[in-house]
PDB file of C-alpha atoms in Angstrom:
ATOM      1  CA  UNK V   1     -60.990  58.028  45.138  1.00 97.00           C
ATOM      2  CA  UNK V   2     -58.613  60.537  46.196  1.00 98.00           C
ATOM      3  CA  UNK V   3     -58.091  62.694  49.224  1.00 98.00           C
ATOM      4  CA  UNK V   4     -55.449  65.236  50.164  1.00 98.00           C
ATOM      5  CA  UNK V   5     -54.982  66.264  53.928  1.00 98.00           C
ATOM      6  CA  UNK V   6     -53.355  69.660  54.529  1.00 98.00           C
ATOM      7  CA  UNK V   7     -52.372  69.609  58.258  1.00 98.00           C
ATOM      8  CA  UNK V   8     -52.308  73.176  59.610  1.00 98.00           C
ATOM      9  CA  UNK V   9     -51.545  71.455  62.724  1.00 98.00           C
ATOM     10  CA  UNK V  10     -48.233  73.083  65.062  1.00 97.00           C
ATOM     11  CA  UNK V  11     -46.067  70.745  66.317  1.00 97.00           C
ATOM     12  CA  UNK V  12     -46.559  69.010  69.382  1.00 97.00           C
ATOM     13  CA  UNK V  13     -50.439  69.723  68.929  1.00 97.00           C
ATOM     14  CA  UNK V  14     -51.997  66.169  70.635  1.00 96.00           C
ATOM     15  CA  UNK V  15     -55.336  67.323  69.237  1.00 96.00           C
ATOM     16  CA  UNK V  16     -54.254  67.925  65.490  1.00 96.00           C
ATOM     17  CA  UNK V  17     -52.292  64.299  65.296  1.00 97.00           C
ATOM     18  CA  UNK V  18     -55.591  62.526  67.122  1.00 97.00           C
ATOM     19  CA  UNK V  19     -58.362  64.340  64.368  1.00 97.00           C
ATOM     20  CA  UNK V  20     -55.436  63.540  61.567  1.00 97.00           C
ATOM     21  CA  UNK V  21     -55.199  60.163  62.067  1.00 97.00           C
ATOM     22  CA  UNK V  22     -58.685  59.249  62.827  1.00 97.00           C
ATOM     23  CA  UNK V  23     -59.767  61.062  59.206  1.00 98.00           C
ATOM     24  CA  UNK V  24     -56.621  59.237  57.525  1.00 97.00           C
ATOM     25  CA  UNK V  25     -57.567  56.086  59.080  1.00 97.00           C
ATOM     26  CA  UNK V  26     -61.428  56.689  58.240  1.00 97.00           C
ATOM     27  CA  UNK V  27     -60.533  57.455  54.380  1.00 98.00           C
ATOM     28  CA  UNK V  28     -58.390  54.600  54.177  1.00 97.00           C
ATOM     29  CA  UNK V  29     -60.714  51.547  55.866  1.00 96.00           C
ATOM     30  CA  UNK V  30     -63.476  52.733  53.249  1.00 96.00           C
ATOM     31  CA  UNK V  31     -60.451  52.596  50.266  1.00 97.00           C
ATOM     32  CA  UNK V  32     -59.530  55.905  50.016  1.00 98.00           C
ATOM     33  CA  UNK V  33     -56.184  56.823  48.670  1.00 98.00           C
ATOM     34  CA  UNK V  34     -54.681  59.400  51.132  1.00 98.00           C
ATOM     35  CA  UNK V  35     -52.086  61.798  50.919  1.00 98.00           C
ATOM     36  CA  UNK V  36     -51.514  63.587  54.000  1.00 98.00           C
ATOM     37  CA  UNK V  37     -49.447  67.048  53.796  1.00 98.00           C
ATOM     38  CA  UNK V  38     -47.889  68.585  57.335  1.00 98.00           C
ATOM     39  CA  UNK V  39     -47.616  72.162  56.236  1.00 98.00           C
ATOM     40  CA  UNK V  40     -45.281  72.680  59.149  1.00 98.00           C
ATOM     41  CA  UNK V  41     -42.622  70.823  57.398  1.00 98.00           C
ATOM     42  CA  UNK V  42     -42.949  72.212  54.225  1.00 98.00           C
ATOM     43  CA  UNK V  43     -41.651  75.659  52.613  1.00 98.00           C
ATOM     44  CA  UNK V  44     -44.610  77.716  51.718  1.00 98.00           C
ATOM     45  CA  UNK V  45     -44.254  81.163  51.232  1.00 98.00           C
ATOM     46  CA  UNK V  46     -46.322  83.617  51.348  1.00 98.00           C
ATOM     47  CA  UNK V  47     -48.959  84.233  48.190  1.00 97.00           C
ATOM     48  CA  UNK V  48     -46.919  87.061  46.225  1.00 96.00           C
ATOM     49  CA  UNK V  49     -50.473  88.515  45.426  1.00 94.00           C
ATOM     50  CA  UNK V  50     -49.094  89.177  42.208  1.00 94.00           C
ATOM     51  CA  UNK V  51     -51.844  87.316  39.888  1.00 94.00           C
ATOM     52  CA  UNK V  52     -48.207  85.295  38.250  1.00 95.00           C
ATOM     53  CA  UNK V  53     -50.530  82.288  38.465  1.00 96.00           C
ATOM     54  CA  UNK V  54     -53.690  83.388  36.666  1.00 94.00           C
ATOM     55  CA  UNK V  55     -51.754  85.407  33.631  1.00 92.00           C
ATOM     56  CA  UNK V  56     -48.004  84.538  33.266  1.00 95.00           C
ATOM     57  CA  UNK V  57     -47.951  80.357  33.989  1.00 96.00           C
ATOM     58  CA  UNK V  58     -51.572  79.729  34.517  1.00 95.00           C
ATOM     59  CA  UNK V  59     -52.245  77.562  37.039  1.00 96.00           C
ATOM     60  CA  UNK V  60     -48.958  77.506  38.704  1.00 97.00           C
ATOM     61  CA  UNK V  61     -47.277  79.227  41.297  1.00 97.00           C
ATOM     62  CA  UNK V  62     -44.675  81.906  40.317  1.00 97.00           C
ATOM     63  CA  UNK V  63     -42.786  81.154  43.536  1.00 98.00           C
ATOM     64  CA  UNK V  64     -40.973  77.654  43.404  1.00 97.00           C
ATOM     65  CA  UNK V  65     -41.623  76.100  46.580  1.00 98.00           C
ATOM     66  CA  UNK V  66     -43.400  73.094  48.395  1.00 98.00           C
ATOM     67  CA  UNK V  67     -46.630  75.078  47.514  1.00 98.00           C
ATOM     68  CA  UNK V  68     -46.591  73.724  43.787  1.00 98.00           C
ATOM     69  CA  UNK V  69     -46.586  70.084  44.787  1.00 98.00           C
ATOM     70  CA  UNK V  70     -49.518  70.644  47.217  1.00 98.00           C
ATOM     71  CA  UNK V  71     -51.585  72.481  45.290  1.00 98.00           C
ATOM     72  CA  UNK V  72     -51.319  69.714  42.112  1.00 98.00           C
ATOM     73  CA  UNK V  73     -52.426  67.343  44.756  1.00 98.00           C
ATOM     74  CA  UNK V  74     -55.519  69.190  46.009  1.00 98.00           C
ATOM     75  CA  UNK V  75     -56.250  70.123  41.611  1.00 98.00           C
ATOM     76  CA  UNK V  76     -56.257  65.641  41.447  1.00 97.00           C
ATOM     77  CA  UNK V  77     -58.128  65.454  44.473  1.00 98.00           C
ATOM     78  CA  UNK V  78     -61.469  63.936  45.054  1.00 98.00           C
ATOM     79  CA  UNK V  79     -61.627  65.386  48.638  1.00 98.00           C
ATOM     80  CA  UNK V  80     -59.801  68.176  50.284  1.00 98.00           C
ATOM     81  CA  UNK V  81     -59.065  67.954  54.349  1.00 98.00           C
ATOM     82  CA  UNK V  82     -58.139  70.908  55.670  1.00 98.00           C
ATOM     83  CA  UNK V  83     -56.801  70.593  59.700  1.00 98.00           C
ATOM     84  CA  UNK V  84     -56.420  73.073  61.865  1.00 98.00           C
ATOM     85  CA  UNK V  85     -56.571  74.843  65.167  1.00 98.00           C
ATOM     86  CA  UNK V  86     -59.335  77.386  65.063  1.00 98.00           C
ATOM     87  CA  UNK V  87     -57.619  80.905  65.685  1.00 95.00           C
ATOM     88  CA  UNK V  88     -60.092  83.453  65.803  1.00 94.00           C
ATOM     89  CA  UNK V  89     -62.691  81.935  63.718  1.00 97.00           C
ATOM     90  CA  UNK V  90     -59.648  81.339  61.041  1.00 98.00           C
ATOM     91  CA  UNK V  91     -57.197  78.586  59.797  1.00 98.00           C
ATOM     92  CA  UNK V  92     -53.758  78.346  61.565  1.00 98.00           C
ATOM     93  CA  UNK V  93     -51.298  80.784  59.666  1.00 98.00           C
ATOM     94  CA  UNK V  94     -49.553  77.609  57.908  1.00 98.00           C
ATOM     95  CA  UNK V  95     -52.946  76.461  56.469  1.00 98.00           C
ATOM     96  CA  UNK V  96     -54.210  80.390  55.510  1.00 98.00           C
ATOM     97  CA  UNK V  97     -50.884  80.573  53.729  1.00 98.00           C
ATOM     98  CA  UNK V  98     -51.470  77.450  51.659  1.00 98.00           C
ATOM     99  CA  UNK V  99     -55.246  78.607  50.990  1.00 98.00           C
ATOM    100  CA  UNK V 100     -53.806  81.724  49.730  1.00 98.00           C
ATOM    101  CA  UNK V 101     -51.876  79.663  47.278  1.00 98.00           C
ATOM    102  CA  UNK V 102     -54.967  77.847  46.095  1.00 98.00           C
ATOM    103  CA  UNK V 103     -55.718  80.832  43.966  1.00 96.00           C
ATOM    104  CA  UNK V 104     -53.399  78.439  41.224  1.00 97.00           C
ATOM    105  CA  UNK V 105     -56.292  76.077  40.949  1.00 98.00           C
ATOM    106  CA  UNK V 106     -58.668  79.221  40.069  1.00 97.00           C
ATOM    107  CA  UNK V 107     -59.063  80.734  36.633  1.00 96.00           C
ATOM    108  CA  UNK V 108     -59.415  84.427  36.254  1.00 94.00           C
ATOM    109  CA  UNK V 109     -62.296  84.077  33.866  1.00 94.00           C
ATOM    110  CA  UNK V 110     -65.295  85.238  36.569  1.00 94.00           C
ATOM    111  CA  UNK V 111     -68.614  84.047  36.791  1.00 93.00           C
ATOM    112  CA  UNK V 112     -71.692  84.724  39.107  1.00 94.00           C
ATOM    113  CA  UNK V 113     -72.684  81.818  41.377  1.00 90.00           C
ATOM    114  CA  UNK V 114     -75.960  83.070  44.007  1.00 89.00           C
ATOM    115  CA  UNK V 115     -75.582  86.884  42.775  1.00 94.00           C
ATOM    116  CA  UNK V 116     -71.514  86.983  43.422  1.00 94.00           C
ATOM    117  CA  UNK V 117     -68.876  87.169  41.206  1.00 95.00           C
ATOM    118  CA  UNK V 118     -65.914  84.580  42.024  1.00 94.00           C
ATOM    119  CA  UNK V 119     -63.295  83.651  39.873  1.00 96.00           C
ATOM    120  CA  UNK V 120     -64.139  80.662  37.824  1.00 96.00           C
ATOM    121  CA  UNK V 121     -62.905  76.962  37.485  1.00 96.00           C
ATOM    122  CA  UNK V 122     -59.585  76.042  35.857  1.00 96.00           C
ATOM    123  CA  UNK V 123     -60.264  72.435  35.988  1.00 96.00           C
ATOM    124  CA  UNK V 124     -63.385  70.113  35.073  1.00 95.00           C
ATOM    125  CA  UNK V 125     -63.520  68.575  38.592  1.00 96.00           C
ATOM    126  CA  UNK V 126     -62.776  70.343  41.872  1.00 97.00           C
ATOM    127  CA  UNK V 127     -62.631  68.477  45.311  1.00 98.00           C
ATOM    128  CA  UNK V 128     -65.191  68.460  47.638  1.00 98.00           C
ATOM    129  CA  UNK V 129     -64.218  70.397  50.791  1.00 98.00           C
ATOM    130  CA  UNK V 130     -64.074  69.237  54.478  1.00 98.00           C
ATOM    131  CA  UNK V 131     -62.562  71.004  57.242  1.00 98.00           C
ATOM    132  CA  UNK V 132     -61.887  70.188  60.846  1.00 98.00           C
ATOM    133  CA  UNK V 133     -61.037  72.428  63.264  1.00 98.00           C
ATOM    134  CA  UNK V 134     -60.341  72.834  66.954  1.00 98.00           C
ATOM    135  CA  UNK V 135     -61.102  74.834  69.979  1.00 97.00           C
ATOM    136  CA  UNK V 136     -59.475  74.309  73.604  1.00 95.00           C
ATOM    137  CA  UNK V 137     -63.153  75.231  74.761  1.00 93.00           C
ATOM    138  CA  UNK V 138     -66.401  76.416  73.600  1.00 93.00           C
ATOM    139  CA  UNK V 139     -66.759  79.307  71.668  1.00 96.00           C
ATOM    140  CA  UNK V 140     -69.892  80.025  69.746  1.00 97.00           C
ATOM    141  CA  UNK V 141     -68.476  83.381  68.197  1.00 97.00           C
ATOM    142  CA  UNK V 142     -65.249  81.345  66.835  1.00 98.00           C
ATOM    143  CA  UNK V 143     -67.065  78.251  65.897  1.00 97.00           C
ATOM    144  CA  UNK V 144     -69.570  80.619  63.647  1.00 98.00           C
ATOM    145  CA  UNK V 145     -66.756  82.248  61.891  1.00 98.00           C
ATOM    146  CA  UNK V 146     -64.832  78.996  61.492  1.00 98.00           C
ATOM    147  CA  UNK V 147     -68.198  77.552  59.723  1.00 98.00           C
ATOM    148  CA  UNK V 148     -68.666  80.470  57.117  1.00 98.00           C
ATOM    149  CA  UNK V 149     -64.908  80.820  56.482  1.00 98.00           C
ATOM    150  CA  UNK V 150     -65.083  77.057  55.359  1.00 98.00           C
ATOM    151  CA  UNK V 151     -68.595  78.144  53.311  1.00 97.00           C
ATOM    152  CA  UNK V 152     -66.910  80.740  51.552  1.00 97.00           C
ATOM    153  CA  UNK V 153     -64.133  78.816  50.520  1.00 97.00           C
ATOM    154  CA  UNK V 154     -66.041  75.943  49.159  1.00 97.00           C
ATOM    155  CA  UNK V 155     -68.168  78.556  47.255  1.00 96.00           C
ATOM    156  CA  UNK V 156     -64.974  80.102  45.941  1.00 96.00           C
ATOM    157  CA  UNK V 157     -63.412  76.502  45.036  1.00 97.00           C
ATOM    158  CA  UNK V 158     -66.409  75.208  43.528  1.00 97.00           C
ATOM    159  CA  UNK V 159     -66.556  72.448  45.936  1.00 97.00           C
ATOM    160  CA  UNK V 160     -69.679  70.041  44.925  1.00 95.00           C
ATOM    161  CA  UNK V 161     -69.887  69.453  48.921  1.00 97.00           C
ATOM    162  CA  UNK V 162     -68.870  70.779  51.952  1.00 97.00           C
ATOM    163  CA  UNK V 163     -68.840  69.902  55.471  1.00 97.00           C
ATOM    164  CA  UNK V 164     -67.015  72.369  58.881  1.00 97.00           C
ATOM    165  CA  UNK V 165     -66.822  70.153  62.091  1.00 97.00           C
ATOM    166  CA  UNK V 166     -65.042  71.603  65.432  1.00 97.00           C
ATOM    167  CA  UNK V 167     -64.307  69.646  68.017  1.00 96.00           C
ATOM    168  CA  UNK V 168     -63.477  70.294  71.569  1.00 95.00           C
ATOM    169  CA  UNK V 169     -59.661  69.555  72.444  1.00 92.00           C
ATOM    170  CA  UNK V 170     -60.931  66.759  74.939  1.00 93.00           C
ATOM    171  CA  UNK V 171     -62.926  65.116  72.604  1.00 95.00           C
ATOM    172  CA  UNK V 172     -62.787  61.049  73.764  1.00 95.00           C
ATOM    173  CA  UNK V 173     -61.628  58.581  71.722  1.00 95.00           C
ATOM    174  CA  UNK V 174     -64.995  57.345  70.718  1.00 96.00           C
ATOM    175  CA  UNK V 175     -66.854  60.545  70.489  1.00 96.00           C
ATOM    176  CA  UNK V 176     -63.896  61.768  67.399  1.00 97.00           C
ATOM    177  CA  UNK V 177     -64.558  58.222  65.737  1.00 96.00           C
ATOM    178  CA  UNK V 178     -68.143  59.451  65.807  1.00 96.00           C
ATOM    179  CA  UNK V 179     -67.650  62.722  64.530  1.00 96.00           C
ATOM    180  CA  UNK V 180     -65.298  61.576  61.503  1.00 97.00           C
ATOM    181  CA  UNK V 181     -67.283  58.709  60.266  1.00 96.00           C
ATOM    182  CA  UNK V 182     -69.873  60.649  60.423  1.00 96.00           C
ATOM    183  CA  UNK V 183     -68.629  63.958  58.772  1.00 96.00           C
ATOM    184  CA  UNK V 184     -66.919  61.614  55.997  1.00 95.00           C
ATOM    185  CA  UNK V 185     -70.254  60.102  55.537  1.00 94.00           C
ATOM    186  CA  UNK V 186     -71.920  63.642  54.896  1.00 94.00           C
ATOM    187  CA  UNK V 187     -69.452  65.001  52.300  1.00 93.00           C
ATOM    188  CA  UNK V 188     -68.820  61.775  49.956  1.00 89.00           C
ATOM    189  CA  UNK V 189     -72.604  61.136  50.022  1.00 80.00           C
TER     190      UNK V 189
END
């Protein structure tokens, strides 16, 4: 099995390396293969919006950039990890820009799934979807966003599963071992 990691993480972010590594770590002690991507280090523009990858080179990117690469890996993917710092109930602005690129695994053929029309899948298989995010403190209103931002997208991506998990920034040690195991446990199941 097959996981890809996108890291939305900023640099410097203590919380971001500690969830990274604990999901890595996770995946790979139950014999995962694990590719983890730090968006920050990549170059990622920003989605064109110009519908190049649906009608001129379907499924790929018209802008040549580290977004290609990444979004091949998530297409071969039996898992997709998104990271990130929750920022108003959204992904960090490196993740959201990678997400936008995503639209390359889509196919513009539409179909109805629970009543909405979403564009339909360009592959056989899509990855199931988990995504962790973060908050320096509680917030109900940001955690609830977070949750059906990650619900959409799975809907969108045609994930078979999907799992949200936020975590307070002082999470222990022990209590983010929890969470992981247990959150892995929920969407390979």
């Amino acid at each position: 099995m097959r996981a890809t990691i996108l890291d939305g993480s900023a640099a410097g972010d203590s919380v971001g390396e500690r969830v990274g590594a604990a999901i890595e770590h996770r995946l790979e002690t139950i014999g995962w293969s694990v590719g983890r991507t730090i968006l920050r280090e990549k170059t990622i523009a920003p989605c064109a919006g110009d519908w190049g990858c649906w009608v001129r080179t379907p499924g790929v990117c018209l802008i040549d950039d580290d977004n290609r690469p990444i979004a091949e890996a998530v297409a071969r993917s039996d898992l997709l990890v998104c990271l990130t710092p929750v920022t108003f109930g959204g992904y960090s602005s490196i993740l959201k820009r990678m997400v936008d690129h995503l639209l390359q695994n889509l196919s513009p053929s539409f179909e109805v799934i629970d009543g909405e029309v979403h564009p339909g899948k360009r592959y056989e298989a899509n990855p199931d979807l988990l995504a962790v995010g973060w908050l320096d403190g509680p917030d109900t209103q940001a955690e609830t966003v977070f949750r059906h931002l990650v619900q959409r997208n799975a809907l969108t991506w045609h994930a078979g599963t999907h799992l949200s998990a936020v975590v307070a920034a002082g999470v222990s040690d022990g209590d983010l071992e929890v969470l992981v195991r247990e959150a892995i446990g929920d969407v390979i199941d």
